[in-house]
């Protein structure tokens, strides 16, 4: 029905390139994240070298201001980012989609009320909601950060899910399903979810990127995972004071963050193209 | 006893104005009835009531003698096997993410019809003139006319006794339209048909009897040939004048 203009003009070749590049970037982070479970170049808390060493064969990304190996911390940061992104997006997706569908099915006044509530919630940045949740809980840790980000994302997902679902519910195939005796729960499962998923998944990938960045921001503000969880945000914060004398400490976590976010978005775009029956064979 | 018996039905959406008022008509077993009326006269609304998707605010609708009660699940399941519908827009009526086989089989699965579903789907596709090898394709691979055939296959797969068609040929080009009208004609031998259309030519070709609907009221009922040649009600005359005379090529 609606074909986003930006993807429609991409050739098939360009689309498969999107998928390959996305897979490569995300795959790299995934492999690194899994690897850190069994091996890292150094112990993340070990003072393995002098302070603020430049990159060398021993410390490929140099060392931080305490002399800990930076590559080790960035690798662990991958694991934290993937964990936080996946878990927060999963929470946001389930909560948001449920809420959005409820609103789409609700009677007029309830739908209006929910839509207004969502608009108000969305006016608060995800990060702000997450900060409030963390502040209200009994302390900064990884699961609080995940829950906070998931809650923060859910209104955005809900609003989109509501709009997409309302559009699907107007289709004649929904009426045909009803006259075919299909129950409402089955209609949601068979028709609504598969038809809102393409639009939703692209947004969820975007949210994943935002969640990773927001986690970095929470950590940067000291509201994320406490040490020794080497979140990229904390690395950036720690590198802040020495950014002119040893810029590598700020550059490498930044590159890691950006590469994961771009990778996720490429992957989502590529997957969506591939899974759309109307476009897979042209 | 008539197959479909609509008696003194009133209807309004929410607290809005009356869309249908004091509407009465019957469709007999095996009969093909046309329903003609200008845009907004309430044709789709009437079909929604006849499908049990909406409750009348007054009057009763009976199917095969029993009052239609959308709240009664088990009787509705029986009812849905016997009354099916085809819509106008062959694009919005098929789920783009389902294969043809799944689309046509949906009533069989949802209504828990016993028997070999695969074979029944193939028979339905065959009945509407589609190759049975198409079950693994997606709707986007078909033309508008073929899509309408798929929608008709879904409607007839559980062998209903009454088929409702809401402008089912209006979105098609002329030659496709003629072929789909022919298809409805052949289906009319095995089931009753309530055929809603702006296309008076199609109604003339298909239906022995016709109902003329104006603003939610039936203003004229009768033998199609007679109503078309000597319309009694001024509204019918206006309606017919709006149609090019060329369209009345065929009579049943
Ligand atoms: N969901 C709805 N809520 C409120 N009013 C509605 C709704 N659907 C239809 N109406 C109104 O009911 C009247 C009859 O609509 P209906 O769709 O039944 O007409 P129709 O004869 O099928 O027209 P068309 O030939 O254009 O399809 C119209 O005035 C329309 O505005
Ligand atoms: Mg209509």
Coordinates of C-alpha atoms and ligand atoms in Angstrom, one line a residue:
Chain A
X1 CA 0.0 0.0 0.0
X2 CA 2.5 2.6 1.1
X3 CA 6.0 2.1 -0.2
X4 CA 8.5 4.3 1.6
X5 CA 10.1 6.4 -1.2
X6 CA 13.6 6.0 0.2
X7 CA 13.7 2.3 -0.1
X8 CA 11.6 2.0 -3.2
X9 CA 14.4 3.7 -5.2
X10 CA 17.0 1.3 -4.0
X11 CA 17.9 -1.3 -6.5
X12 CA 17.8 -4.9 -5.6
X13 CA 21.5 -5.0 -5.5
X14 CA 21.7 -2.1 -3.1
X15 CA 19.2 -3.8 -0.9
X16 CA 21.1 -7.0 -0.6
X17 CA 24.2 -4.9 0.1
X18 CA 22.3 -3.4 3.0
X19 CA 21.6 -6.8 4.4
X20 CA 25.2 -8.0 4.0
X21 CA 26.7 -4.8 5.5
X22 CA 24.2 -4.9 8.4
X23 CA 24.8 -8.6 9.1
X24 CA 28.6 -8.0 9.0
X25 CA 28.5 -5.1 11.5
X26 CA 26.0 -6.7 13.9
X27 CA 27.7 -10.1 13.5
X28 CA 31.0 -8.6 14.4
X29 CA 29.6 -7.1 17.6
X30 CA 27.8 -10.3 18.4
X31 CA 30.9 -12.4 18.0
X32 CA 32.9 -10.0 20.1
X33 CA 30.2 -9.9 22.8
X34 CA 30.1 -13.7 23.0
X35 CA 33.9 -13.9 23.0
X36 CA 34.1 -11.7 26.1
X37 CA 32.1 -14.3 28.0
X38 CA 35.1 -16.6 27.7
X39 CA 38.1 -14.4 26.8
X40 CA 39.3 -10.8 26.8
X41 CA 42.8 -9.6 26.1
X42 CA 43.2 -8.5 29.7
X43 CA 41.1 -8.6 32.9
X44 CA 38.9 -5.5 32.7
X45 CA 39.9 -4.3 36.2
X46 CA 43.6 -5.2 35.8
X47 CA 46.0 -2.3 35.7
X48 CA 47.8 -3.8 32.7
X49 CA 49.9 -0.8 31.6
X50 CA 50.9 2.7 32.3
X51 CA 48.2 5.4 32.3
X52 CA 46.9 6.7 29.0
X53 CA 49.2 4.7 26.9
X54 CA 49.0 5.2 23.1
X55 CA 47.9 2.2 21.0
X56 CA 50.6 -0.4 20.8
X57 CA 50.7 -4.1 19.8
X58 CA 50.1 -5.0 23.4
X59 CA 47.2 -2.6 23.9
X60 CA 45.6 -2.1 20.5
X61 CA 43.4 0.7 21.7
X62 CA 45.8 2.0 24.3
X63 CA 45.0 2.2 28.0
X64 CA 42.7 4.4 30.1
X65 CA 43.6 6.9 32.8
X66 CA 44.1 4.2 35.3
X67 CA 46.1 2.0 33.0
X68 CA 43.4 -0.6 32.1
X69 CA 43.3 -2.0 28.6
X70 CA 40.8 -0.1 26.6
X71 CA 40.1 -2.7 23.9
X72 CA 39.0 -5.1 26.7
X73 CA 36.6 -2.6 27.9
X74 CA 35.2 -1.7 24.5
X75 CA 34.7 -5.4 23.8
X76 CA 32.8 -5.8 27.1
X77 CA 30.9 -2.7 26.1
X78 CA 29.6 -4.5 23.0
X79 CA 28.1 -7.2 25.2
X80 CA 26.5 -4.6 27.4
X81 CA 25.1 -2.6 24.5
X82 CA 23.7 -5.7 22.8
X83 CA 22.1 -6.9 26.0
X84 CA 20.6 -3.6 26.9
X85 CA 19.4 -2.9 23.4
X86 CA 17.9 -6.3 22.9
X87 CA 16.2 -6.5 26.3
X88 CA 15.0 -2.9 26.3
X89 CA 13.6 -3.1 22.8
X90 CA 11.9 -6.4 23.6
X91 CA 10.3 -4.9 26.7
X92 CA 9.3 -1.8 24.7
X93 CA 8.0 -3.8 21.8
X94 CA 5.8 -6.2 23.8
X95 CA 4.5 -3.4 26.1
X96 CA 4.1 -0.9 23.3
X97 CA 2.5 -3.2 20.8
X98 CA 0.0 -4.5 23.4
X99 CA -0.9 -1.0 24.3
X100 CA -1.1 0.2 20.7
X101 CA -3.4 -2.7 19.8
X102 CA -5.6 -2.1 22.8
X103 CA -6.0 1.5 21.7
X104 CA -6.7 0.5 18.1
X105 CA -9.4 -1.9 19.2
X106 CA -10.8 0.3 21.9
X107 CA -14.1 2.3 21.7
X108 CA -13.7 5.9 20.5
X109 CA -13.4 7.7 23.8
X110 CA -10.9 5.1 25.3
X111 CA -8.9 5.3 22.1
X112 CA -8.8 9.0 22.2
X113 CA -7.8 8.9 25.9
X114 CA -5.0 6.5 25.2
X115 CA -3.8 8.4 22.1
X116 CA -3.7 11.6 24.1
X117 CA -1.8 9.9 27.0
X118 CA 0.7 8.5 24.5
X119 CA 1.3 11.9 22.9
X120 CA 2.0 13.3 26.3
X121 CA 4.4 10.5 27.2
X122 CA 6.2 10.9 23.9
X123 CA 6.7 14.6 24.5
X124 CA 9.1 13.5 27.3
X125 CA 12.3 12.1 25.8
X126 CA 12.9 8.4 26.3
X127 CA 16.1 9.3 28.2
X128 CA 14.2 11.5 30.6
X129 CA 11.6 8.9 31.3
X130 CA 14.4 6.4 31.8
X131 CA 16.2 8.7 34.2
X132 CA 13.1 9.2 36.2
X133 CA 12.5 5.5 36.5
X134 CA 16.1 4.9 37.5
X135 CA 15.9 7.7 40.1
X136 CA 12.7 6.2 41.5
X137 CA 14.2 2.8 41.9
X138 CA 16.7 1.9 44.6
X139 CA 19.9 2.3 42.6
X140 CA 21.6 2.2 39.2
X141 CA 22.2 -1.2 37.9
X142 CA 22.0 -3.0 34.5
X143 CA 18.5 -4.4 34.9
X144 CA 17.1 -1.1 36.2
X145 CA 18.6 0.6 33.2
X146 CA 17.1 -2.0 30.8
X147 CA 13.6 -1.8 32.4
X148 CA 13.8 2.0 32.4
X149 CA 14.7 2.2 28.8
X150 CA 12.1 -0.4 27.8
X151 CA 9.4 1.6 29.6
X152 CA 10.7 4.8 28.0
X153 CA 10.5 3.3 24.5
X154 CA 7.1 1.8 24.9
X155 CA 5.0 4.9 24.2
X156 CA 6.8 5.5 20.9
X157 CA 6.2 1.9 19.9
X158 CA 2.6 2.1 21.1
X159 CA 1.8 5.1 19.1
X160 CA 3.1 3.6 15.9
X161 CA 1.5 0.2 16.6
X162 CA -1.8 1.9 17.1
X163 CA -1.7 3.9 13.8
X164 CA -0.5 0.8 11.8
X165 CA -3.2 -1.4 13.4
X166 CA -6.0 1.0 12.8
X167 CA -5.1 1.1 9.2
X168 CA -5.0 -2.7 8.9
X169 CA -8.3 -3.0 10.7
X170 CA -10.0 -0.9 8.0
X171 CA -9.0 -3.4 5.3
X172 CA -11.7 -5.6 3.7
X173 CA -9.6 -8.7 4.5
X174 CA -10.3 -8.1 8.2
X175 CA -14.1 -8.0 7.5
X176 CA -13.6 -11.1 5.4
X177 CA -11.9 -12.8 8.3
X178 CA -14.8 -11.9 10.6
X179 CA -17.4 -13.3 8.1
X180 CA -15.1 -16.3 7.9
X181 CA -15.7 -16.9 11.6
X182 CA -12.1 -16.0 12.6
X183 CA -12.0 -14.8 16.3
X184 CA -10.5 -11.5 17.2
X185 CA -7.4 -13.0 18.9
X186 CA -6.8 -15.1 15.7
X187 CA -7.3 -12.0 13.5
X188 CA -4.6 -10.2 15.5
X189 CA -2.3 -13.2 15.2
X190 CA -2.9 -14.0 11.5
X191 CA -3.6 -10.7 10.0
X192 CA -2.8 -7.7 12.2
X193 CA 0.6 -8.6 13.6
X194 CA 2.1 -9.8 10.2
X195 CA 0.8 -6.7 8.5
X196 CA 2.0 -4.1 11.1
X197 CA 5.4 -5.9 11.6
X198 CA 7.2 -4.5 8.5
X199 CA 6.5 -0.9 9.7
X200 CA 7.1 -1.8 13.3
X201 CA 10.4 -3.6 12.8
X202 CA 12.1 -0.7 11.1
X203 CA 11.1 1.5 14.0
X204 CA 12.2 -1.1 16.5
X205 CA 15.6 -1.1 14.9
X206 CA 15.7 2.6 15.2
X207 CA 14.7 2.2 18.9
X208 CA 17.5 -0.3 19.4
X209 CA 20.0 2.3 18.2
X210 CA 18.4 4.9 20.4
X211 CA 18.4 2.5 23.4
X212 CA 22.1 1.8 22.9
X213 CA 22.7 5.5 22.8
X214 CA 20.4 6.2 25.7
X215 CA 22.2 3.5 27.8
X216 CA 25.4 5.2 27.0
X217 CA 23.9 8.5 28.1
X218 CA 22.6 6.9 31.3
X219 CA 26.0 5.5 32.0
X220 CA 27.6 8.8 31.1
X221 CA 25.4 10.5 33.7
X222 CA 26.2 7.7 36.2
X223 CA 22.8 6.2 36.1
X224 CA 23.7 3.1 34.1
X225 CA 25.5 0.0 34.8
X226 CA 28.0 0.6 37.6
X227 CA 31.7 -0.4 37.3
X228 CA 33.2 -2.9 36.4
X229 CA 30.5 -3.0 33.6
X230 CA 32.4 -1.1 30.9
X231 CA 29.6 0.5 29.1
X232 CA 30.6 2.7 26.2
X233 CA 28.8 5.6 27.8
X234 CA 31.0 5.3 30.9
X235 CA 34.1 5.0 28.7
X236 CA 33.1 8.2 26.9
X237 CA 32.5 9.9 30.2
X238 CA 35.9 8.8 31.6
X239 CA 37.7 9.8 28.5
X240 CA 36.1 13.3 28.7
X241 CA 38.8 14.8 30.8
X242 CA 41.6 13.6 28.7
X243 CA 40.1 14.0 25.3
X244 CA 42.8 16.3 24.1
X245 CA 45.8 14.5 25.5
X246 CA 44.5 11.0 24.6
X247 CA 41.7 11.3 22.1
X248 CA 41.8 7.6 21.3
X249 CA 39.9 6.9 24.5
X250 CA 36.9 8.8 23.3
X251 CA 37.1 7.9 19.6
X252 CA 37.1 4.1 20.0
X253 CA 34.0 3.8 22.1
X254 CA 32.3 6.3 19.8
X255 CA 33.2 4.2 16.7
X256 CA 32.0 1.1 18.4
X257 CA 28.7 2.8 19.3
X258 CA 28.1 4.2 15.9
X259 CA 29.0 1.0 14.0
X260 CA 26.5 -1.0 16.1
X261 CA 23.7 1.5 15.6
X262 CA 24.3 1.7 11.9
X263 CA 24.6 -2.0 11.6
X264 CA 21.3 -2.6 13.3
X265 CA 19.6 -0.2 11.0
X266 CA 21.1 -1.6 7.9
X267 CA 20.1 -5.1 9.1
X268 CA 16.6 -4.2 9.8
X269 CA 16.1 -2.5 6.5
X270 CA 17.6 -5.4 4.6
X271 CA 15.5 -8.0 6.5
X272 CA 12.3 -6.0 5.9
X273 CA 13.0 -5.9 2.1
X274 CA 13.8 -9.6 2.0
X275 CA 10.6 -10.6 4.0
X276 CA 8.2 -8.5 2.0
X277 CA 6.4 -11.0 -0.4
X278 CA 5.5 -8.2 -2.7
X279 CA 9.1 -7.2 -3.3
X280 CA 11.2 -10.3 -2.9
X281 CA 11.0 -11.4 -6.5
X282 CA 11.1 -8.3 -8.6
Chain B
X1 CA -40.0 -19.9 4.4
X2 CA -37.5 -17.5 2.7
X3 CA -33.8 -18.0 2.9
X4 CA -33.1 -14.4 4.0
X5 CA -36.0 -12.5 5.5
X6 CA -35.4 -8.8 6.4
X7 CA -38.4 -7.4 8.2
X8 CA -38.9 -3.8 9.2
X9 CA -35.3 -3.2 9.8
X10 CA -34.0 0.2 11.1
X11 CA -30.4 1.1 11.6
X12 CA -28.2 4.0 12.6
X13 CA -24.5 4.2 13.3
X14 CA -24.1 5.0 17.0
X15 CA -26.5 7.9 17.8
X16 CA -26.3 9.2 14.2
X17 CA -29.1 9.7 11.8
X18 CA -31.1 6.7 10.5
X19 CA -29.3 5.0 7.7
X20 CA -31.9 2.3 7.1
X21 CA -35.6 2.7 8.0
X22 CA -38.4 0.2 7.9
X23 CA -36.6 -2.0 5.4
X24 CA -38.2 -5.2 4.3
X25 CA -37.4 -7.7 1.6
X26 CA -36.8 -11.5 1.1
X27 CA -34.3 -13.6 -0.9
X28 CA -35.7 -17.0 -1.7
X29 CA -33.6 -20.1 -1.9
X30 CA -31.8 -20.3 -5.3
X31 CA -32.8 -16.8 -6.2
X32 CA -30.6 -14.1 -7.6
X33 CA -31.6 -10.6 -6.4
X34 CA -30.1 -7.3 -7.4
X35 CA -29.8 -4.3 -5.1
X36 CA -29.4 -0.9 -6.7
X37 CA -29.1 2.5 -5.2
X38 CA -27.0 5.5 -5.4
X39 CA -23.9 6.1 -3.3
X40 CA -24.7 6.5 0.3
X41 CA -28.1 4.9 0.1
X42 CA -27.1 2.2 2.6
X43 CA -26.3 -0.8 0.5
X44 CA -23.1 -1.7 2.3
X45 CA -24.7 -1.1 5.6
X46 CA -27.6 -3.4 4.7
X47 CA -25.1 -6.2 3.8
X48 CA -23.2 -5.7 7.1
X49 CA -26.5 -6.2 8.9
X50 CA -27.3 -9.3 6.8
X51 CA -23.8 -10.6 7.7
X52 CA -24.4 -10.2 11.4
X53 CA -21.5 -7.7 11.6
X54 CA -23.9 -5.1 12.9
X55 CA -27.1 -5.3 14.9
X56 CA -30.3 -3.7 13.5
X57 CA -31.7 -1.1 15.9
X58 CA -35.2 -2.2 15.1
X59 CA -36.8 -5.1 13.2
X60 CA -35.5 -8.6 12.6
X61 CA -33.3 -10.4 10.1
X62 CA -34.0 -14.1 9.7
X63 CA -31.9 -16.6 7.9
X64 CA -33.5 -19.9 7.1
X65 CA -36.3 -19.1 9.6
X66 CA -34.0 -18.4 12.6
X67 CA -33.5 -14.8 13.9
X68 CA -29.9 -13.7 13.3
X69 CA -28.2 -13.1 16.7
X70 CA -24.6 -11.9 16.4
X71 CA -24.1 -12.6 20.1
X72 CA -24.8 -16.4 19.8
X73 CA -21.5 -18.0 18.9
X74 CA -22.6 -21.5 18.0
X75 CA -25.5 -20.4 15.8
X76 CA -23.2 -17.7 14.2
X77 CA -20.8 -20.4 13.2
X78 CA -23.5 -22.3 11.5
X79 CA -24.7 -19.1 9.9
X80 CA -21.2 -18.1 8.6
X81 CA -20.8 -21.3 6.7
X82 CA -24.0 -20.5 4.9
X83 CA -23.6 -16.8 4.2
X84 CA -20.5 -15.4 2.6
X85 CA -19.5 -12.1 1.0
X86 CA -17.4 -10.7 -1.8
X87 CA -16.2 -7.1 -1.6
X88 CA -15.6 -4.4 -4.2
X89 CA -11.8 -3.8 -3.8
X90 CA -9.9 -6.9 -4.9
X91 CA -6.7 -5.3 -3.3
X92 CA -7.9 -4.6 0.2
X93 CA -9.9 -7.8 0.4
X94 CA -6.9 -10.2 0.3
X95 CA -4.2 -10.2 3.1
X96 CA -1.0 -9.3 1.2
X97 CA 1.1 -11.4 3.6
X98 CA -0.8 -14.7 3.2
X99 CA -0.6 -17.2 0.4
X100 CA -3.6 -17.9 -1.8
X101 CA -4.0 -21.3 -0.3
X102 CA -4.2 -19.9 3.3
X103 CA -6.5 -17.1 2.1
X104 CA -9.0 -19.4 0.5
X105 CA -8.8 -21.9 3.4
X106 CA -9.5 -19.4 6.1
X107 CA -13.2 -20.0 6.4
X108 CA -12.6 -23.8 6.5
X109 CA -10.1 -23.4 9.4
X110 CA -11.9 -20.8 11.3
X111 CA -15.3 -22.5 11.0
X112 CA -13.7 -25.9 11.7
X113 CA -15.2 -27.4 8.6
X114 CA -14.5 -31.1 8.5
X115 CA -12.9 -32.8 5.5
X116 CA -9.8 -32.5 3.3
X117 CA -9.2 -28.7 3.3
X118 CA -6.6 -28.9 0.6
X119 CA -9.0 -30.6 -1.8
X120 CA -11.8 -28.2 -1.0
X121 CA -9.5 -25.2 -1.7
X122 CA -8.6 -26.8 -5.0
X123 CA -12.2 -27.3 -5.9
X124 CA -13.1 -23.7 -5.0
X125 CA -10.2 -22.4 -7.1
X126 CA -11.3 -24.6 -10.0
X127 CA -14.9 -23.4 -9.6
X128 CA -13.8 -19.8 -10.1
X129 CA -11.5 -20.6 -13.0
X130 CA -8.1 -20.5 -11.4
X131 CA -5.3 -22.9 -11.7
X132 CA -5.1 -25.0 -8.6
X133 CA -1.3 -24.7 -8.7
X134 CA -1.6 -21.1 -7.5
X135 CA -2.0 -21.9 -3.8
X136 CA 1.6 -21.1 -3.0
X137 CA 1.5 -17.6 -4.6
X138 CA 0.9 -14.3 -2.9
X139 CA -1.9 -11.9 -3.9
X140 CA 0.5 -9.3 -5.5
X141 CA 1.2 -11.8 -8.2
X142 CA -2.3 -11.6 -9.6
X143 CA -4.3 -9.1 -11.6
X144 CA -7.4 -7.4 -10.3
X145 CA -9.7 -9.9 -12.0
X146 CA -7.7 -12.9 -10.7
X147 CA -7.7 -11.4 -7.2
X148 CA -11.5 -11.1 -7.4
X149 CA -11.7 -14.7 -8.4
X150 CA -9.5 -15.6 -5.3
X151 CA -11.9 -13.6 -3.1
X152 CA -14.9 -15.4 -4.7
X153 CA -13.1 -18.8 -4.1
X154 CA -12.8 -17.9 -0.4
X155 CA -16.5 -17.0 -0.3
X156 CA -17.6 -20.2 -1.9
X157 CA -15.1 -22.7 -0.4
X158 CA -17.5 -23.8 2.4
X159 CA -20.4 -24.0 -0.1
X160 CA -22.6 -21.2 1.3
X161 CA -26.3 -21.1 0.5
X162 CA -26.3 -17.3 0.2
X163 CA -23.6 -15.2 -1.4
X164 CA -23.6 -11.4 -0.9
X165 CA -21.7 -9.4 -3.4
X166 CA -20.9 -5.7 -2.6
X167 CA -20.1 -3.9 -5.9
X168 CA -18.0 -7.0 -6.6
X169 CA -17.4 -6.1 -10.2
X170 CA -17.3 -2.3 -10.0
X171 CA -13.5 -2.0 -9.6
X172 CA -12.8 -4.2 -12.7
X173 CA -12.2 -3.1 -16.3
X174 CA -15.0 -3.9 -18.8
X175 CA -13.9 -7.2 -20.2
X176 CA -12.9 -8.6 -16.8
X177 CA -16.1 -7.4 -15.4
X178 CA -18.1 -9.3 -18.0
X179 CA -16.2 -12.5 -17.2
X180 CA -16.7 -12.1 -13.4
X181 CA -20.4 -11.5 -14.0
X182 CA -20.5 -14.7 -16.0
X183 CA -18.8 -16.4 -13.0
X184 CA -21.5 -15.1 -10.7
X185 CA -24.1 -16.3 -13.1
X186 CA -22.7 -19.8 -13.0
X187 CA -22.5 -19.7 -9.2
X188 CA -26.1 -18.6 -9.1
X189 CA -27.1 -22.1 -10.2
X190 CA -25.9 -23.5 -6.9
X191 CA -26.5 -20.7 -4.4
X192 CA -28.7 -17.7 -3.8
X193 CA -27.1 -14.3 -4.6
X194 CA -27.7 -10.8 -3.4
X195 CA -25.9 -8.7 -5.9
X196 CA -25.3 -5.0 -5.0
X197 CA -24.2 -2.9 -7.9
X198 CA -24.1 0.5 -9.5
X199 CA -23.8 -1.4 -12.7
X200 CA -27.4 -1.8 -13.9
X201 CA -26.1 -3.8 -16.9
X202 CA -24.6 -6.3 -14.6
X203 CA -27.7 -6.5 -12.5
X204 CA -29.8 -6.9 -15.7
X205 CA -27.6 -9.8 -16.8
X206 CA -27.6 -11.6 -13.5
X207 CA -30.8 -10.9 -11.5
X208 CA -34.4 -11.8 -12.2
X209 CA -35.6 -9.6 -9.4
X210 CA -34.3 -6.2 -8.3
X211 CA -34.6 -3.9 -5.3
X212 CA -34.2 -0.2 -5.6
X213 CA -32.9 1.5 -2.5
X214 CA -33.2 5.2 -1.8
X215 CA -31.9 6.8 1.4
X216 CA -32.3 3.6 3.4
X217 CA -35.8 2.8 2.0
X218 CA -36.8 0.3 -0.7
X219 CA -38.8 2.4 -3.2
X220 CA -39.3 -0.2 -5.8
X221 CA -39.2 -4.0 -6.1
X222 CA -39.9 -6.2 -9.1
X223 CA -39.0 -8.2 -12.0
X224 CA -35.7 -6.7 -13.3
X225 CA -36.7 -6.5 -17.0
X226 CA -39.9 -4.8 -16.0
X227 CA -38.4 -2.3 -13.5
X228 CA -35.7 -1.4 -16.0
X229 CA -38.2 -0.9 -18.9
X230 CA -41.1 0.7 -17.1
X231 CA -39.8 2.1 -13.8
X232 CA -42.6 3.3 -11.5
X233 CA -40.8 5.4 -8.9
X234 CA -39.3 8.7 -9.9
X235 CA -36.1 7.8 -8.1
X236 CA -35.7 4.7 -10.2
X237 CA -36.3 6.7 -13.4
X238 CA -33.6 9.2 -12.4
X239 CA -31.2 6.4 -11.5
X240 CA -31.8 4.8 -14.9
X241 CA -31.5 8.0 -16.8
X242 CA -28.0 8.4 -15.3
X243 CA -26.9 5.2 -16.9
X244 CA -26.0 5.1 -20.6
X245 CA -28.6 3.1 -22.5
X246 CA -25.9 1.0 -24.1
X247 CA -25.4 -0.9 -20.8
X248 CA -28.6 -2.8 -21.1
X249 CA -27.3 -5.3 -23.6
X250 CA -28.4 -8.5 -21.9
X251 CA -31.4 -9.6 -19.9
X252 CA -31.6 -12.9 -18.0
Ligands
LIG1 N1 -19.0 3.3 10.1 C1 -19.9 4.3 9.8 N2 -20.1 5.3 10.7 C2 -21.0 6.2 10.5 N3 -21.7 6.4 9.3 C3 -21.4 5.5 8.4 C4 -20.5 4.4 8.5 N4 -20.5 3.7 7.4 C5 -21.3 4.3 6.5 N5 -21.9 5.4 7.1 C6 -22.9 6.3 6.5 O1 -24.0 5.5 6.2 C7 -24.6 5.9 4.9 C8 -24.7 4.7 4.0 O2 -23.4 4.2 3.7 P1 -23.2 2.8 2.9 O3 -21.7 2.6 2.9 O4 -24.1 1.8 3.4 O5 -23.7 3.3 1.5 P2 -23.6 2.5 0.1 O6 -24.9 2.5 -0.5 O7 -22.9 1.3 0.2 O8 -22.7 3.6 -0.8 P3 -21.6 3.2 -1.9 O9 -22.4 2.9 -3.1 O10 -20.9 4.5 -2.0 O11 -20.8 2.1 -1.4 C9 -23.7 6.9 4.3 O12 -24.3 8.2 4.5 C10 -22.4 6.9 5.2 O13 -21.9 8.2 5.4
LIG2 MG1 -21.0 0.5 -0.4

